[in-house]
Tab-separated table of N, CA and C in Angstrom:
chain	number	residue	atom	x	y	z
A	260	UNK	N	3.816	-0.920	16.018
A	260	UNK	CA	3.542	-0.010	15.288
A	260	UNK	C	2.011	-0.834	15.012
A	261	UNK	N	0.769	0.196	14.874
A	261	UNK	CA	0.261	-1.258	14.127
A	261	UNK	C	-0.247	-1.089	12.811
A	262	UNK	N	0.253	-0.441	11.878
A	262	UNK	CA	0.035	-0.070	10.160
A	262	UNK	C	0.807	1.473	10.124
A	263	UNK	N	1.993	1.602	8.797
A	263	UNK	CA	2.496	2.133	8.411
A	263	UNK	C	1.742	1.471	6.492
A	264	UNK	N	3.134	2.648	6.194
A	264	UNK	CA	2.806	2.696	4.738
A	264	UNK	C	3.323	4.084	4.068
A	265	UNK	N	4.183	3.886	2.831
A	265	UNK	CA	5.131	4.578	2.117
A	265	UNK	C	4.212	5.190	1.188
A	266	UNK	N	3.661	5.820	0.456
A	266	UNK	CA	3.264	6.329	-1.170
A	266	UNK	C	3.541	7.402	-1.480
A	267	UNK	N	3.691	7.390	-2.810
A	267	UNK	CA	4.153	9.273	-3.810
A	267	UNK	C	2.499	10.002	-3.266
A	268	UNK	N	1.723	9.076	-3.562
A	268	UNK	CA	-0.474	9.663	-3.427
A	268	UNK	C	-1.144	8.453	-3.252
A	269	UNK	N	-1.242	8.710	-2.181
A	269	UNK	CA	-1.811	7.943	-2.339
A	269	UNK	C	-3.306	7.323	-2.707
A	270	UNK	N	-4.487	8.900	-2.445
A	270	UNK	CA	-5.739	9.656	-3.653
A	270	UNK	C	-4.995	10.435	-3.879
A	271	UNK	N	-5.277	10.910	-5.418
A	271	UNK	CA	-4.789	11.984	-5.904
A	271	UNK	C	-6.546	13.554	-5.329
A	272	UNK	N	-4.893	14.435	-5.803
A	272	UNK	CA	-5.403	15.575	-5.445
A	272	UNK	C	-7.195	15.690	-5.719
A	273	UNK	N	-8.799	16.189	-5.206
A	273	UNK	CA	-9.708	16.644	-5.321
A	273	UNK	C	-9.511	18.679	-5.623
A	274	UNK	N	-10.589	18.111	-6.641
A	274	UNK	CA	-10.904	19.027	-7.032
A	274	UNK	C	-12.111	19.774	-6.929
A	275	UNK	N	-11.544	21.082	-6.419
A	275	UNK	CA	-13.135	20.668	-5.898
A	275	UNK	C	-14.071	22.574	-6.582
A	276	UNK	N	-13.682	23.165	-6.880
A	276	UNK	CA	-14.166	23.935	-7.625
A	276	UNK	C	-15.377	24.246	-8.387
A	277	UNK	N	-15.524	22.458	-8.952
A	277	UNK	CA	-16.747	22.984	-9.609
A	277	UNK	C	-18.192	22.366	-8.550
A	278	UNK	N	-17.543	22.219	-7.090
A	278	UNK	CA	-18.807	22.910	-6.083
A	278	UNK	C	-18.341	23.765	-4.864
A	279	UNK	N	-17.134	24.776	-5.714
A	279	UNK	CA	-17.705	26.236	-4.520
A	279	UNK	C	-17.034	26.080	-3.256
A	280	UNK	N	-16.097	25.259	-3.298
A	280	UNK	CA	-15.408	24.999	-2.043
A	280	UNK	C	-13.820	25.419	-1.970
A	281	UNK	N	-13.745	27.075	-1.251
A	281	UNK	CA	-12.051	26.549	-1.471
A	281	UNK	C	-11.379	25.776	-0.601
A	282	UNK	N	-10.161	26.055	-1.014
A	282	UNK	CA	-9.082	24.839	-0.238
A	282	UNK	C	-9.064	25.881	1.326
A	283	UNK	N	-8.971	27.026	1.455
A	283	UNK	CA	-8.913	27.778	2.712
A	283	UNK	C	-10.016	27.404	3.544
A	284	UNK	N	-11.979	27.145	3.036
A	284	UNK	CA	-12.156	26.981	3.107
A	284	UNK	C	-11.591	25.392	4.109
A	285	UNK	N	-11.687	24.319	3.357
A	285	UNK	CA	-11.750	22.838	3.434
A	285	UNK	C	-10.627	22.248	4.726
A	286	UNK	N	-9.969	23.437	4.794
A	286	UNK	CA	-9.077	23.567	6.098
A	286	UNK	C	-9.532	23.935	6.833
A	287	UNK	N	-10.511	25.114	7.179
A	287	UNK	CA	-11.321	25.545	7.903
A	287	UNK	C	-12.083	24.573	9.178
A	288	UNK	N	-12.938	23.994	8.411
A	288	UNK	CA	-13.859	22.827	8.138
A	288	UNK	C	-12.967	21.957	8.689
A	289	UNK	N	-11.900	20.685	8.163
A	289	UNK	CA	-10.995	20.180	9.465
A	289	UNK	C	-11.099	20.612	10.759
A	290	UNK	N	-10.515	21.675	11.040
A	290	UNK	CA	-9.501	22.170	11.856
A	290	UNK	C	-10.712	22.364	13.121
A	291	UNK	N	-11.829	22.881	12.842
A	291	UNK	CA	-12.734	23.215	13.811
A	291	UNK	C	-13.444	21.758	14.472
A	292	UNK	N	-12.752	20.913	14.094
A	292	UNK	CA	-12.059	18.349	14.065
A	292	UNK	C	-11.438	18.774	15.404
A	293	UNK	N	-11.913	18.620	16.754
A	293	UNK	CA	-10.635	19.117	17.969
A	293	UNK	C	-9.787	17.729	17.758
A	294	UNK	N	-10.824	16.978	17.183
A	294	UNK	CA	-9.556	15.614	17.026
A	294	UNK	C	-8.281	15.637	15.791
A	295	UNK	N	-8.125	16.994	15.203
A	295	UNK	CA	-7.361	16.500	14.278
A	295	UNK	C	-6.023	17.874	14.424
A	296	UNK	N	-5.460	17.447	14.412
A	296	UNK	CA	-3.745	18.786	14.407
A	296	UNK	C	-3.164	18.604	12.690
A	297	UNK	N	-2.360	19.939	13.241
A	297	UNK	CA	-1.626	19.471	12.024
A	297	UNK	C	-0.158	19.687	12.617
A	298	UNK	N	1.044	19.544	11.630
A	298	UNK	CA	2.112	19.157	11.478
A	298	UNK	C	3.542	19.962	10.882
A	299	UNK	N	4.173	20.415	11.600
A	299	UNK	CA	5.764	21.216	9.559
A	299	UNK	C	7.309	19.791	10.837
A	300	UNK	N	7.528	19.329	9.725
A	300	UNK	CA	8.834	19.332	10.473
A	300	UNK	C	10.020	20.160	9.338
A	301	UNK	N	10.885	20.975	9.724
A	301	UNK	CA	12.029	21.644	8.712
A	301	UNK	C	13.317	20.320	8.894
A	302	UNK	N	13.942	19.396	7.706
A	302	UNK	CA	14.299	18.308	8.095
A	302	UNK	C	15.904	19.016	7.845
A	303	UNK	N	16.286	20.162	7.680
A	303	UNK	CA	18.019	21.202	7.473
A	303	UNK	C	18.592	21.403	9.036
A	304	UNK	N	17.261	21.679	9.355
A	304	UNK	CA	17.039	21.805	11.504
A	304	UNK	C	17.172	20.697	12.124
A	305	UNK	N	15.736	20.176	11.752
A	305	UNK	CA	15.172	18.450	13.047
A	305	UNK	C	14.536	19.473	13.548
A	306	UNK	N	14.078	20.941	13.569
A	306	UNK	CA	12.482	21.263	14.639
A	306	UNK	C	11.148	20.972	14.182
A	307	UNK	N	10.902	20.981	14.841
A	307	UNK	CA	9.356	19.825	14.457
A	307	UNK	C	8.018	20.300	14.741
A	308	UNK	N	7.440	21.755	14.346
A	308	UNK	CA	6.700	22.683	15.038
A	308	UNK	C	4.899	21.607	15.004
A	309	UNK	N	4.136	22.014	16.168
A	309	UNK	CA	2.768	21.867	16.730
A	309	UNK	C	1.378	22.400	15.365
A	310	UNK	N	0.636	22.153	15.672
A	310	UNK	CA	-0.947	23.369	15.966
A	310	UNK	C	-1.985	22.616	17.663
A	311	UNK	N	-2.259	23.984	18.196
A	311	UNK	CA	-3.008	23.354	19.626
A	311	UNK	C	-3.479	21.999	19.729
A	312	UNK	N	-4.095	21.557	18.113
A	312	UNK	CA	-4.457	20.508	18.555
A	312	UNK	C	-3.545	19.549	18.586
A	313	UNK	N	-2.801	18.766	17.322
A	313	UNK	CA	-1.390	18.109	18.147
A	313	UNK	C	-1.130	18.009	19.433
A	314	UNK	N	-0.340	19.733	20.193
A	314	UNK	CA	-0.701	19.053	21.717
A	314	UNK	C	-1.712	19.041	22.581
A	315	UNK	N	-2.946	18.866	22.098
A	315	UNK	CA	-3.674	18.619	22.667
A	315	UNK	C	-4.294	16.737	23.218
A	316	UNK	N	-4.413	16.149	21.677
A	316	UNK	CA	-3.972	14.873	21.318
A	316	UNK	C	-2.622	14.477	21.922
A	317	UNK	N	-2.012	14.696	21.568
A	317	UNK	CA	-0.184	14.393	22.803
A	317	UNK	C	-0.296	14.378	23.856
A	318	UNK	N	-1.641	15.448	24.715
A	318	UNK	CA	-0.697	15.634	26.249
A	318	UNK	C	-0.476	16.536	26.596
A	319	UNK	N	0.096	17.033	26.216
A	319	UNK	CA	1.494	18.171	26.540
A	319	UNK	C	0.640	19.858	26.710
A	320	UNK	N	1.738	21.018	26.811
A	320	UNK	CA	1.015	21.652	26.868
A	320	UNK	C	2.416	22.797	26.447
A	321	UNK	N	0.185	23.279	25.158
A	321	UNK	CA	1.240	23.937	23.729
A	321	UNK	C	1.625	25.521	23.531
A	322	UNK	N	2.530	25.171	23.381
A	322	UNK	CA	3.632	26.178	21.957
A	322	UNK	C	3.575	26.621	21.578
A	323	UNK	N	3.852	27.938	21.156
A	323	UNK	CA	4.619	27.859	19.532
A	323	UNK	C	5.805	28.153	19.035
A	324	UNK	N	7.381	27.526	19.951
A	324	UNK	CA	7.994	27.190	19.165
A	324	UNK	C	7.960	25.933	19.166
A	325	UNK	N	9.682	25.166	19.022
A	325	UNK	CA	9.518	23.890	18.623
A	325	UNK	C	8.602	22.951	19.380
A	326	UNK	N	8.465	21.639	19.002
A	326	UNK	CA	8.231	20.288	19.777
A	326	UNK	C	9.348	20.699	20.938
A	327	UNK	N	8.588	19.643	22.046
A	327	UNK	CA	10.201	19.036	23.009
A	327	UNK	C	9.539	17.532	22.567
A	328	UNK	N	10.276	16.835	21.742
A	328	UNK	CA	11.003	15.831	21.118
A	328	UNK	C	10.495	14.454	21.513
A	329	UNK	N	12.195	15.014	23.686
A	329	UNK	CA	11.483	13.550	23.918
A	329	UNK	C	9.916	13.525	24.602
A	330	UNK	N	9.937	14.824	24.856
A	330	UNK	CA	8.500	14.658	26.012
A	330	UNK	C	7.344	14.276	25.215
A	331	UNK	N	7.219	14.655	23.224
A	331	UNK	CA	6.196	13.873	23.367
A	331	UNK	C	6.670	11.843	22.635
A	332	UNK	N	7.896	11.771	22.104
A	332	UNK	CA	8.348	10.355	21.959
A	332	UNK	C	7.494	9.678	23.605
A	333	UNK	N	7.647	10.370	24.465
A	333	UNK	CA	7.650	9.385	26.138
A	333	UNK	C	6.170	8.958	26.019
A	334	UNK	N	5.575	9.569	24.415
A	334	UNK	CA	3.942	9.654	24.618
A	334	UNK	C	3.441	7.873	24.050
A	335	UNK	N	4.848	7.572	24.352
A	335	UNK	CA	4.366	6.743	21.881
A	335	UNK	C	4.280	5.598	23.170
A	336	UNK	N	3.927	4.908	21.918
A	336	UNK	CA	3.809	3.367	23.503
A	336	UNK	C	5.325	3.125	22.770
A	337	UNK	N	5.881	1.456	23.070
A	337	UNK	CA	7.228	2.143	23.240
A	337	UNK	C	7.682	1.214	22.237
A	338	UNK	N	6.340	0.545	21.413
A	338	UNK	CA	6.827	-0.647	20.761
A	338	UNK	C	6.277	-0.367	18.961
A	339	UNK	N	6.318	1.039	19.596
A	339	UNK	CA	5.175	1.922	18.045
A	339	UNK	C	6.993	2.648	17.724
A	340	UNK	N	7.567	2.967	19.022
A	340	UNK	CA	8.704	4.261	18.376
A	340	UNK	C	9.592	4.591	17.813
A	341	UNK	N	10.054	3.461	17.706
A	341	UNK	CA	11.680	2.895	17.100
A	341	UNK	C	10.213	2.304	15.218
A	342	UNK	N	9.203	2.013	14.772
A	342	UNK	CA	9.477	2.318	13.037
A	342	UNK	C	8.468	3.622	12.706
A	343	UNK	N	8.025	3.841	14.269
A	343	UNK	CA	7.854	5.388	13.775
A	343	UNK	C	8.765	6.408	13.255
A	344	UNK	N	9.258	6.510	14.074
A	344	UNK	CA	10.862	7.279	13.866
A	344	UNK	C	12.028	6.940	11.993
A	345	UNK	N	11.486	5.335	12.380
A	345	UNK	CA	12.001	4.722	11.156
A	345	UNK	C	11.300	5.027	9.585
A	346	UNK	N	10.613	4.992	9.619
A	346	UNK	CA	9.197	5.550	9.166
A	346	UNK	C	9.668	7.560	8.581
A	347	UNK	N	10.297	7.785	10.001
A	347	UNK	CA	10.074	9.487	8.971
A	347	UNK	C	10.876	9.897	8.498
A	348	UNK	N	12.481	8.529	9.384
A	348	UNK	CA	13.344	8.962	8.365
A	348	UNK	C	13.047	8.565	7.313
A	349	UNK	N	12.921	7.173	7.030
A	349	UNK	CA	12.822	7.043	5.459
A	349	UNK	C	11.808	7.938	5.094
A	350	UNK	N	10.992	9.043	4.926
A	350	UNK	CA	10.672	9.502	4.376
A	350	UNK	C	10.975	10.403	4.014
A	351	UNK	N	12.116	11.406	4.870
A	351	UNK	CA	12.796	12.228	4.970
A	351	UNK	C	13.611	12.194	2.920
A	352	UNK	N	14.781	10.521	3.950
A	352	UNK	CA	15.390	10.145	2.742
A	352	UNK	C	15.107	10.312	1.630
A	353	UNK	N	14.463	9.682	1.649
A	353	UNK	CA	13.371	9.060	-0.063
A	353	UNK	C	12.887	9.783	-0.556
A	354	UNK	N	12.116	10.906	0.374
A	354	UNK	CA	11.636	12.185	-0.781
A	354	UNK	C	9.717	11.809	-1.130
A	355	UNK	N	9.715	11.225	-0.118
A	355	UNK	CA	8.349	10.235	-0.513
A	355	UNK	C	6.963	10.673	0.938
A	356	UNK	N	6.025	10.307	0.715
A	356	UNK	CA	4.405	10.716	1.976
A	356	UNK	C	4.632	9.311	2.729
A	357	UNK	N	4.445	9.458	3.698
A	357	UNK	CA	3.672	8.344	4.143
A	357	UNK	C	2.187	8.381	5.160
A	358	UNK	N	1.574	7.144	5.404
A	358	UNK	CA	0.385	7.013	6.744
A	358	UNK	C	1.143	5.963	7.760
A	359	UNK	N	0.290	6.377	8.969
A	359	UNK	CA	0.598	5.704	10.176
A	359	UNK	C	-0.390	5.777	11.373
A	360	UNK	N	-0.227	4.591	11.624
A	360	UNK	CA	-1.383	5.271	13.012
A	360	UNK	C	-1.408	3.803	14.084
A	361	UNK	N	-0.263	4.871	15.129
A	361	UNK	CA	-0.058	3.522	16.326
A	361	UNK	C	-1.017	4.473	17.657
A	362	UNK	N	-0.056	3.121	18.301
A	362	UNK	CA	-0.615	3.556	20.384
A	362	UNK	C	0.450	4.460	21.080
A	363	UNK	N	-0.643	6.425	21.395
A	363	UNK	CA	-0.133	7.254	21.992
A	363	UNK	C	-1.291	7.119	23.800
A	364	UNK	N	0.418	7.025	24.340
A	364	UNK	CA	-0.903	6.953	26.167
A	364	UNK	C	-1.934	7.639	25.919
A	365	UNK	N	-2.690	7.618	26.677
A	365	UNK	CA	-4.707	8.111	26.832
A	365	UNK	C	-4.210	8.160	28.477
A	366	UNK	N	-3.918	9.907	28.320
A	366	UNK	CA	-4.302	10.360	30.100
A	366	UNK	C	-5.697	10.344	31.224
A	367	UNK	N	-6.671	10.003	30.893
A	367	UNK	CA	-7.300	9.510	31.233
A	367	UNK	C	-6.849	8.268	31.777
A	368	UNK	N	-6.450	7.670	31.806
A	368	UNK	CA	-6.203	6.217	32.243
A	368	UNK	C	-4.607	5.165	31.817
A	369	UNK	N	-4.468	4.109	32.963
A	369	UNK	CA	-3.661	4.029	32.174
A	369	UNK	C	-2.635	3.224	30.763
A	370	UNK	N	-4.494	3.703	30.068
A	370	UNK	CA	-4.527	2.481	28.527
A	370	UNK	C	-3.595	3.339	27.093
A	371	UNK	N	-4.376	3.011	26.349
A	371	UNK	CA	-3.522	3.295	25.017
A	371	UNK	C	-4.534	4.400	24.118
A	372	UNK	N	-4.843	5.294	23.324
A	372	UNK	CA	-5.261	5.515	22.091
A	372	UNK	C	-4.343	5.253	20.833
A	373	UNK	N	-5.327	5.454	20.038
A	373	UNK	CA	-5.059	5.332	18.650
A	373	UNK	C	-5.017	6.221	17.752
A	374	UNK	N	-4.418	6.796	16.872
A	374	UNK	CA	-4.152	8.012	15.879
A	374	UNK	C	-2.975	7.943	14.949
A	375	UNK	N	-3.669	8.791	13.316
A	375	UNK	CA	-3.571	8.386	12.529
A	375	UNK	C	-2.622	9.415	11.730
A	376	UNK	N	-1.703	9.481	11.460
A	376	UNK	CA	-0.959	11.036	10.563
A	376	UNK	C	-0.961	10.469	9.673
A	377	UNK	N	-0.300	11.832	8.266
A	377	UNK	CA	-0.670	11.407	6.596
A	377	UNK	C	0.108	12.389	5.994
A	378	UNK	N	1.800	11.987	6.377
A	378	UNK	CA	1.594	12.892	6.353
A	378	UNK	C	3.117	13.196	4.244
A	379	UNK	N	4.072	14.435	3.864
A	379	UNK	CA	4.297	14.352	2.953
A	379	UNK	C	5.245	15.418	2.394
A	380	UNK	N	6.294	14.952	2.126
A	380	UNK	CA	7.538	15.491	1.538
A	380	UNK	C	7.092	16.412	0.803
A	381	UNK	N	8.205	17.890	0.882
A	381	UNK	CA	7.793	18.666	-0.051
A	381	UNK	C	9.296	19.869	0.333
A	382	UNK	N	9.629	20.601	-1.229
A	382	UNK	CA	10.424	21.599	-1.323
A	382	UNK	C	10.026	22.448	-1.271
A	383	UNK	N	10.577	24.040	0.493
A	383	UNK	CA	9.706	25.205	0.088
A	383	UNK	C	10.627	26.235	-0.690
A	384	UNK	N	9.789	27.257	-1.442
A	384	UNK	CA	10.469	28.006	-2.570
A	384	UNK	C	11.350	28.516	-2.394
A	385	UNK	N	12.305	28.516	-1.258
A	385	UNK	CA	12.951	28.472	-0.494
A	385	UNK	C	14.455	27.562	-0.751
A	386	UNK	N	13.988	26.456	-1.070
A	386	UNK	CA	14.913	25.265	-0.890
A	386	UNK	C	14.731	24.434	0.323
A	387	UNK	N	13.891	24.669	1.302
A	387	UNK	CA	14.564	23.954	1.964
A	387	UNK	C	13.264	22.362	2.470
A	388	UNK	N	14.037	21.625	2.396
A	388	UNK	CA	13.640	20.288	2.787
A	388	UNK	C	12.605	20.698	3.499
A	389	UNK	N	11.244	20.137	3.966
A	389	UNK	CA	10.769	19.340	4.960
A	389	UNK	C	9.333	18.207	5.493
A	390	UNK	N	9.639	17.831	5.695
A	390	UNK	CA	8.417	16.866	5.832
A	390	UNK	C	6.280	18.107	7.058
A	391	UNK	N	5.845	17.940	6.359
A	391	UNK	CA	4.168	18.308	6.879
A	391	UNK	C	3.493	17.576	6.867
A	392	UNK	N	2.005	17.597	8.123
A	392	UNK	CA	1.062	16.936	7.361
A	392	UNK	C	-0.468	16.695	9.227
A	393	UNK	N	-0.829	15.705	8.942
A	393	UNK	CA	-2.039	15.946	9.427
A	393	UNK	C	-1.716	14.771	10.699
A	394	UNK	N	-2.440	14.641	12.260
A	394	UNK	CA	-2.664	14.273	13.410
A	394	UNK	C	-4.439	14.342	13.334
A	395	UNK	N	-4.246	12.376	13.436
A	395	UNK	CA	-6.288	13.126	13.724
A	395	UNK	C	-5.945	11.724	14.998
A	396	UNK	N	-6.927	12.068	16.264
A	396	UNK	CA	-6.995	10.979	17.065
A	396	UNK	C	-8.331	10.234	16.884
A	397	UNK	N	-8.326	8.840	17.141
A	397	UNK	CA	-9.612	8.369	15.735
A	397	UNK	C	-10.161	7.590	17.241
A	398	UNK	N	-10.671	8.666	17.191
A	398	UNK	CA	-12.416	8.472	18.942
A	398	UNK	C	-13.629	7.028	18.342
A	399	UNK	N	-13.599	6.908	16.357
A	399	UNK	CA	-14.295	6.078	16.568
A	399	UNK	C	-14.015	4.422	15.947
A	400	UNK	N	-15.094	3.456	16.602
A	400	UNK	CA	-14.388	2.011	17.324
A	400	UNK	C	-13.641	1.030	14.676
A	401	UNK	N	-12.616	1.632	15.315
A	401	UNK	CA	-12.343	0.846	14.338
A	401	UNK	C	-10.942	-0.764	14.563
A	402	UNK	N	-10.970	-1.077	13.431
A	402	UNK	CA	-10.391	-2.750	13.481
A	402	UNK	C	-8.809	-1.941	12.386
A	403	UNK	N	-8.102	-2.873	13.098
A	403	UNK	CA	-6.846	-2.398	13.237
A	403	UNK	C	-5.863	-3.558	12.467
A	404	UNK	N	-5.368	-3.690	11.570
A	404	UNK	CA	-4.206	-4.983	11.265
A	404	UNK	C	-3.126	-3.904	11.347
A	405	UNK	N	-2.041	-5.260	12.192
A	405	UNK	CA	-1.010	-5.137	12.033
A	405	UNK	C	-0.245	-4.967	11.586
A	406	UNK	N	0.688	-4.456	10.803
A	406	UNK	CA	2.045	-4.588	9.855
A	406	UNK	C	2.212	-6.688	9.595
A	407	UNK	N	2.550	-6.667	11.404
A	407	UNK	CA	3.486	-7.895	12.064
A	407	UNK	C	2.299	-8.841	11.193
A	408	UNK	N	1.057	-9.207	11.021
A	408	UNK	CA	0.614	-9.767	9.656
A	408	UNK	C	0.078	-10.831	11.556
A	409	UNK	N	-0.368	-10.037	12.541
A	409	UNK	CA	-0.836	-11.183	13.901
A	409	UNK	C	-2.214	-10.116	13.263
A	410	UNK	N	-2.651	-11.139	14.115
A	410	UNK	CA	-4.384	-11.204	13.909
A	410	UNK	C	-4.969	-9.645	14.727
A	411	UNK	N	-6.244	-9.598	13.451
A	411	UNK	CA	-6.287	-8.158	13.980
A	411	UNK	C	-7.358	-8.103	15.304
A	412	UNK	N	-7.555	-6.207	15.004
A	412	UNK	CA	-7.255	-6.189	16.826
A	412	UNK	C	-8.770	-4.593	16.587
A	413	UNK	N	-9.670	-5.058	17.772
A	413	UNK	CA	-10.593	-4.303	18.057
A	413	UNK	C	-9.894	-2.635	19.310
A	414	UNK	N	-9.970	-1.811	18.011
A	414	UNK	CA	-9.473	-0.304	18.948
A	414	UNK	C	-10.469	0.109	19.496
């Protein structure tokens, strides 16, 4: 895992009313980027649901039903998988948000690509607990610093 963190709210929600852009329009704009997808995890059932873009980022075939997590986890770099799972488990138990950057297998070669996910905790109107968020493939060259204080690496 290159980086992960927990947060109540790293950045405050933006007030967009004064510029005349609705939340629906923001989602539409963001969704037009092929490298950004959305996900939701029902904590009671353990089912995870992805938008089409998340399947594309993971290099998996699209389905509307629950995600095959075994297949998904097989795409995560082996050094990052346990840390990612611990992060998600902690976020669910402590009812907090998180942010991570990790490596996924790159289907084009034997290498890996970097992805970033931001997740939030919520309780639905009918009392179900969920995590939800977005996943983004990092296409630009970025400098990432490991949580283990190892020398920085260029993606």
